[in-house]
PDB file of C-alpha atoms in Angstrom:
ATOM      1  CA  MET Z   1      -0.128   0.010   0.162  1.00 57.00           C
ATOM      2  CA  ARG Z   2       2.466   3.007   1.031  1.00 63.00           C
ATOM      3  CA  MET Z   3       4.590   1.460  -1.902  1.00 67.00           C
ATOM      4  CA  ALA Z   4       1.642   2.581  -4.821  1.00 65.00           C
ATOM      5  CA  ILE Z   5       1.097   4.974  -2.676  1.00 64.00           C
ATOM      6  CA  TYR Z   6       4.342   6.534  -3.294  1.00 67.00           C
ATOM      7  CA  ILE Z   7       4.332   6.151  -7.016  1.00 72.00           C
ATOM      8  CA  ARG Z   8       0.735   7.502  -7.477  1.00 72.00           C
ATOM      9  CA  ARG Z   9       2.415  10.571  -5.695  1.00 74.00           C
ATOM     10  CA  LYS Z  10       5.834  10.610  -7.837  1.00 80.00           C
ATOM     11  CA  ILE Z  11       3.452  10.633 -11.491  1.00 80.00           C
ATOM     12  CA  LEU Z  12       1.378  13.232 -10.044  1.00 78.00           C
ATOM     13  CA  ILE Z  13       4.580  15.430  -9.714  1.00 81.00           C
ATOM     14  CA  LEU Z  14       5.890  14.563 -13.120  1.00 84.00           C
ATOM     15  CA  VAL Z  15       2.387  15.220 -14.317  1.00 82.00           C
ATOM     16  CA  GLY Z  16       2.260  18.680 -13.338  1.00 82.00           C
ATOM     17  CA  ILE Z  17       6.226  19.258 -14.525  1.00 85.00           C
ATOM     18  CA  PHE Z  18       4.721  17.882 -17.847  1.00 85.00           C
ATOM     19  CA  THR Z  19       2.256  20.148 -17.464  1.00 83.00           C
ATOM     20  CA  PHE Z  20       4.087  23.696 -16.859  1.00 84.00           C
ATOM     21  CA  LEU Z  21       6.119  22.430 -19.305  1.00 84.00           C
ATOM     22  CA  GLY Z  22       3.558  21.668 -21.992  1.00 80.00           C
ATOM     23  CA  GLN Z  23       1.474  25.371 -20.358  1.00 81.00           C
ATOM     24  CA  ILE Z  24       5.266  27.480 -21.594  1.00 78.00           C
ATOM     25  CA  ALA Z  25       5.225  25.923 -24.517  1.00 75.00           C
ATOM     26  CA  GLY Z  26       1.829  26.573 -25.887  1.00 70.00           C
ATOM     27  CA  LEU Z  27       1.841  29.377 -24.274  1.00 69.00           C
ATOM     28  CA  THR Z  28       5.655  30.754 -26.492  1.00 67.00           C
ATOM     29  CA  THR Z  29       4.118  29.499 -29.739  1.00 63.00           C
ATOM     30  CA  PRO Z  30       3.370  32.497 -32.001  1.00 60.00           C
ATOM     31  CA  TRP Z  31       0.386  33.002 -33.344  1.00 52.00           C
ATOM     32  CA  TRP Z  32       0.762  34.892 -36.390  1.00 55.00           C
ATOM     33  CA  VAL Z  33      -1.430  38.037 -38.137  1.00 61.00           C
ATOM     34  CA  VAL Z  34      -1.138  38.669 -40.926  1.00 66.00           C
ATOM     35  CA  ILE Z  35      -1.680  42.292 -42.519  1.00 68.00           C
ATOM     36  CA  LYS Z  36      -0.756  42.638 -46.113  1.00 71.00           C
ATOM     37  CA  SER Z  37      -1.678  46.079 -48.397  1.00 72.00           C
ATOM     38  CA  LEU Z  38      -0.233  46.856 -52.113  1.00 72.00           C
ATOM     39  CA  ASP Z  39       3.282  47.410 -50.565  1.00 72.00           C
ATOM     40  CA  ASN Z  40       2.730  47.071 -46.928  1.00 74.00           C
ATOM     41  CA  ARG Z  41       2.721  44.447 -44.294  1.00 72.00           C
ATOM     42  CA  MET Z  42       2.351  43.870 -40.507  1.00 70.00           C
ATOM     43  CA  VAL Z  43       3.055  40.428 -38.568  1.00 69.00           C
ATOM     44  CA  HIS Z  44       1.930  39.990 -35.467  1.00 63.00           C
ATOM     45  CA  GLY Z  45       2.909  37.978 -32.541  1.00 62.00           C
ATOM     46  CA  LEU Z  46       2.089  36.998 -29.181  1.00 59.00           C
ATOM     47  CA  TRP Z  47       4.960  38.940 -28.073  1.00 61.00           C
ATOM     48  CA  TYR Z  48       6.361  41.483 -30.952  1.00 64.00           C
ATOM     49  CA  SER Z  49       4.742  42.831 -33.981  1.00 68.00           C
ATOM     50  CA  LEU Z  50       6.578  43.702 -37.082  1.00 71.00           C
ATOM     51  CA  GLN Z  51       6.165  46.110 -39.995  1.00 73.00           C
ATOM     52  CA  CYS Z  52       7.254  45.134 -43.242  1.00 75.00           C
ATOM     53  CA  ASP Z  53       8.018  47.656 -46.014  1.00 75.00           C
ATOM     54  CA  VAL Z  54       7.658  45.605 -49.447  1.00 68.00           C
ATOM     55  CA  SER Z  55       8.939  47.351 -52.788  1.00 66.00           C
ATOM     56  CA  SER Z  56      10.166  45.650 -55.898  1.00 62.00           C
ATOM     57  CA  GLY Z  57      10.825  42.276 -54.101  1.00 64.00           C
ATOM     58  CA  ILE Z  58      12.705  43.498 -51.296  1.00 63.00           C
ATOM     59  CA  SER Z  59      10.680  43.523 -47.916  1.00 63.00           C
ATOM     60  CA  PHE Z  60      12.419  45.890 -45.013  1.00 66.00           C
ATOM     61  CA  CYS Z  61      11.843  45.036 -41.687  1.00 68.00           C
ATOM     62  CA  GLU Z  62      11.637  47.459 -38.484  1.00 67.00           C
ATOM     63  CA  SER Z  63      10.315  45.863 -34.668  1.00 65.00           C
ATOM     64  CA  ARG Z  64       7.375  48.010 -33.677  1.00 62.00           C
ATOM     65  CA  THR Z  65       7.446  47.074 -29.968  1.00 58.00           C
ATOM     66  CA  LYS Z  66       5.742  49.949 -28.449  1.00 55.00           C
ATOM     67  CA  VAL Z  67       3.083  49.122 -26.495  1.00 47.00           C
ATOM     68  CA  THR Z  68       1.004  51.595 -28.825  1.00 50.00           C
ATOM     69  CA  ASP Z  69       2.267  51.073 -31.960  1.00 48.00           C
ATOM     70  CA  SER Z  70       0.495  47.223 -31.251  1.00 51.00           C
ATOM     71  CA  ILE Z  71      -2.815  47.151 -33.058  1.00 49.00           C
ATOM     72  CA  PHE Z  72      -3.769  44.883 -30.108  1.00 52.00           C
ATOM     73  CA  GLY Z  73      -2.616  47.973 -27.652  1.00 56.00           C
ATOM     74  CA  THR Z  74      -2.638  47.423 -23.907  1.00 59.00           C
ATOM     75  CA  THR Z  75      -4.187  42.947 -24.753  1.00 60.00           C
ATOM     76  CA  ARG Z  76      -0.786  41.894 -25.319  1.00 66.00           C
ATOM     77  CA  VAL Z  77       0.289  43.199 -21.463  1.00 73.00           C
ATOM     78  CA  GLY Z  78      -2.919  41.685 -19.912  1.00 76.00           C
ATOM     79  CA  TYR Z  79      -1.805  38.781 -21.807  1.00 75.00           C
ATOM     80  CA  GLY Z  80       2.000  37.870 -20.677  1.00 77.00           C
ATOM     81  CA  LEU Z  81       0.790  38.664 -16.744  1.00 83.00           C
ATOM     82  CA  GLU Z  82      -1.975  36.852 -17.327  1.00 84.00           C
ATOM     83  CA  THR Z  83       0.310  34.100 -18.247  1.00 82.00           C
ATOM     84  CA  LEU Z  84       3.244  35.092 -16.646  1.00 85.00           C
ATOM     85  CA  PHE Z  85       0.195  34.273 -12.712  1.00 89.00           C
ATOM     86  CA  GLY Z  86      -0.651  31.091 -14.973  1.00 88.00           C
ATOM     87  CA  CYS Z  87       2.428  30.021 -15.013  1.00 87.00           C
ATOM     88  CA  VAL Z  88       3.291  31.134 -11.500  1.00 90.00           C
ATOM     89  CA  MET Z  89       0.662  29.371 -10.014  1.00 90.00           C
ATOM     90  CA  ASN Z  90       1.318  25.800 -11.547  1.00 89.00           C
ATOM     91  CA  ILE Z  91       5.205  25.637 -10.887  1.00 89.00           C
ATOM     92  CA  MET Z  92       3.386  26.360  -7.031  1.00 90.00           C
ATOM     93  CA  GLY Z  93       1.353  23.699  -7.735  1.00 88.00           C
ATOM     94  CA  THR Z  94       3.565  21.529  -7.898  1.00 86.00           C
ATOM     95  CA  VAL Z  95       6.674  22.116  -5.220  1.00 87.00           C
ATOM     96  CA  PHE Z  96       2.952  21.597  -2.360  1.00 85.00           C
ATOM     97  CA  LEU Z  97       2.370  18.484  -4.813  1.00 82.00           C
ATOM     98  CA  VAL Z  98       6.298  17.626  -4.223  1.00 83.00           C
ATOM     99  CA  LEU Z  99       6.217  18.962   0.110  1.00 80.00           C
ATOM    100  CA  TYR Z 100       2.682  16.383  -0.684  1.00 76.00           C
ATOM    101  CA  ASP Z 101       2.551  13.401   1.472  1.00 73.00           C
ATOM    102  CA  PRO Z 102      -0.439  11.389   1.752  1.00 70.00           C
ATOM    103  CA  ARG Z 103       1.283   8.693   3.758  1.00 71.00           C
ATOM    104  CA  GLU Z 104       0.304  11.572   7.204  1.00 71.00           C
ATOM    105  CA  ASN Z 105      -3.288  11.479   7.910  1.00 72.00           C
ATOM    106  CA  THR Z 106      -2.670  14.926   8.591  1.00 77.00           C
ATOM    107  CA  SER Z 107      -4.887  18.363   8.286  1.00 80.00           C
ATOM    108  CA  ARG Z 108      -1.904  19.698   7.076  1.00 80.00           C
ATOM    109  CA  ALA Z 109      -1.165  16.507   3.579  1.00 77.00           C
ATOM    110  CA  VAL Z 110      -4.583  16.548   3.212  1.00 77.00           C
ATOM    111  CA  MET Z 111      -5.013  20.852   2.945  1.00 83.00           C
ATOM    112  CA  THR Z 112      -1.611  20.559   0.570  1.00 82.00           C
ATOM    113  CA  GLY Z 113      -3.193  17.872  -1.236  1.00 78.00           C
ATOM    114  CA  ALA Z 114      -6.310  20.303  -1.774  1.00 82.00           C
ATOM    115  CA  LEU Z 115      -3.845  23.743  -2.371  1.00 87.00           C
ATOM    116  CA  SER Z 116      -1.775  21.826  -5.075  1.00 86.00           C
ATOM    117  CA  SER Z 117      -5.387  20.739  -6.421  1.00 84.00           C
ATOM    118  CA  ALA Z 118      -6.738  24.593  -6.328  1.00 88.00           C
ATOM    119  CA  LEU Z 119      -3.017  26.010  -8.307  1.00 90.00           C
ATOM    120  CA  TYR Z 120      -3.308  23.782 -11.089  1.00 88.00           C
ATOM    121  CA  VAL Z 121      -7.412  24.675 -11.842  1.00 88.00           C
ATOM    122  CA  ILE Z 122      -7.071  28.311 -11.399  1.00 90.00           C
ATOM    123  CA  SER Z 123      -2.818  28.114 -13.270  1.00 89.00           C
ATOM    124  CA  GLY Z 124      -6.067  26.908 -16.025  1.00 86.00           C
ATOM    125  CA  ILE Z 125      -8.439  29.158 -15.543  1.00 88.00           C
ATOM    126  CA  LEU Z 126      -5.761  31.759 -16.134  1.00 85.00           C
ATOM    127  CA  THR Z 127      -4.569  30.667 -19.336  1.00 83.00           C
ATOM    128  CA  TRP Z 128      -7.844  29.753 -20.719  1.00 82.00           C
ATOM    129  CA  VAL Z 129      -8.717  33.731 -19.902  1.00 83.00           C
ATOM    130  CA  ALA Z 130      -5.530  35.165 -21.027  1.00 79.00           C
ATOM    131  CA  VAL Z 131      -5.603  32.665 -24.584  1.00 73.00           C
ATOM    132  CA  GLY Z 132      -9.571  33.669 -24.952  1.00 75.00           C
ATOM    133  CA  SER Z 133      -9.731  37.481 -24.471  1.00 72.00           C
ATOM    134  CA  VAL Z 134      -6.127  37.540 -26.872  1.00 66.00           C
ATOM    135  CA  SER Z 135      -8.112  35.615 -29.636  1.00 65.00           C
ATOM    136  CA  SER Z 136     -11.719  37.521 -29.106  1.00 67.00           C
ATOM    137  CA  GLU Z 137      -9.263  40.869 -29.915  1.00 60.00           C
ATOM    138  CA  LYS Z 138      -7.859  39.217 -32.663  1.00 53.00           C
ATOM    139  CA  ARG Z 139     -11.217  38.993 -34.108  1.00 48.00           C
TER     140      ARG Z 139
END
């Protein structure tokens, strides 16, 4: 019985770490929005914007890193903060899961397990809200 509890805890820790890595990979991949006109092209990702002037087949691009330059305005700042807090909650959930000892039948063990689960749920909700707000702005 103790061996099964130990293995279950290790599996949960590994799942927590893979969840964090998956969240980071999913949040940092570029979502490209390309706006084209006859002589201009704007490329927007989650963390950056480029403006390219196209003439005679040659493209000159410049970075537009200011929030005022972006067509998304302050949505990018809100997205960055929400995803940052989501990742921090995910890390905290994994740390509390490492501290969780299901062999102890104390209120501390129960609260640590419940807190770990709650932090994972909060992390997921923050990420959904962030991605949803950016998706609604890009339409």
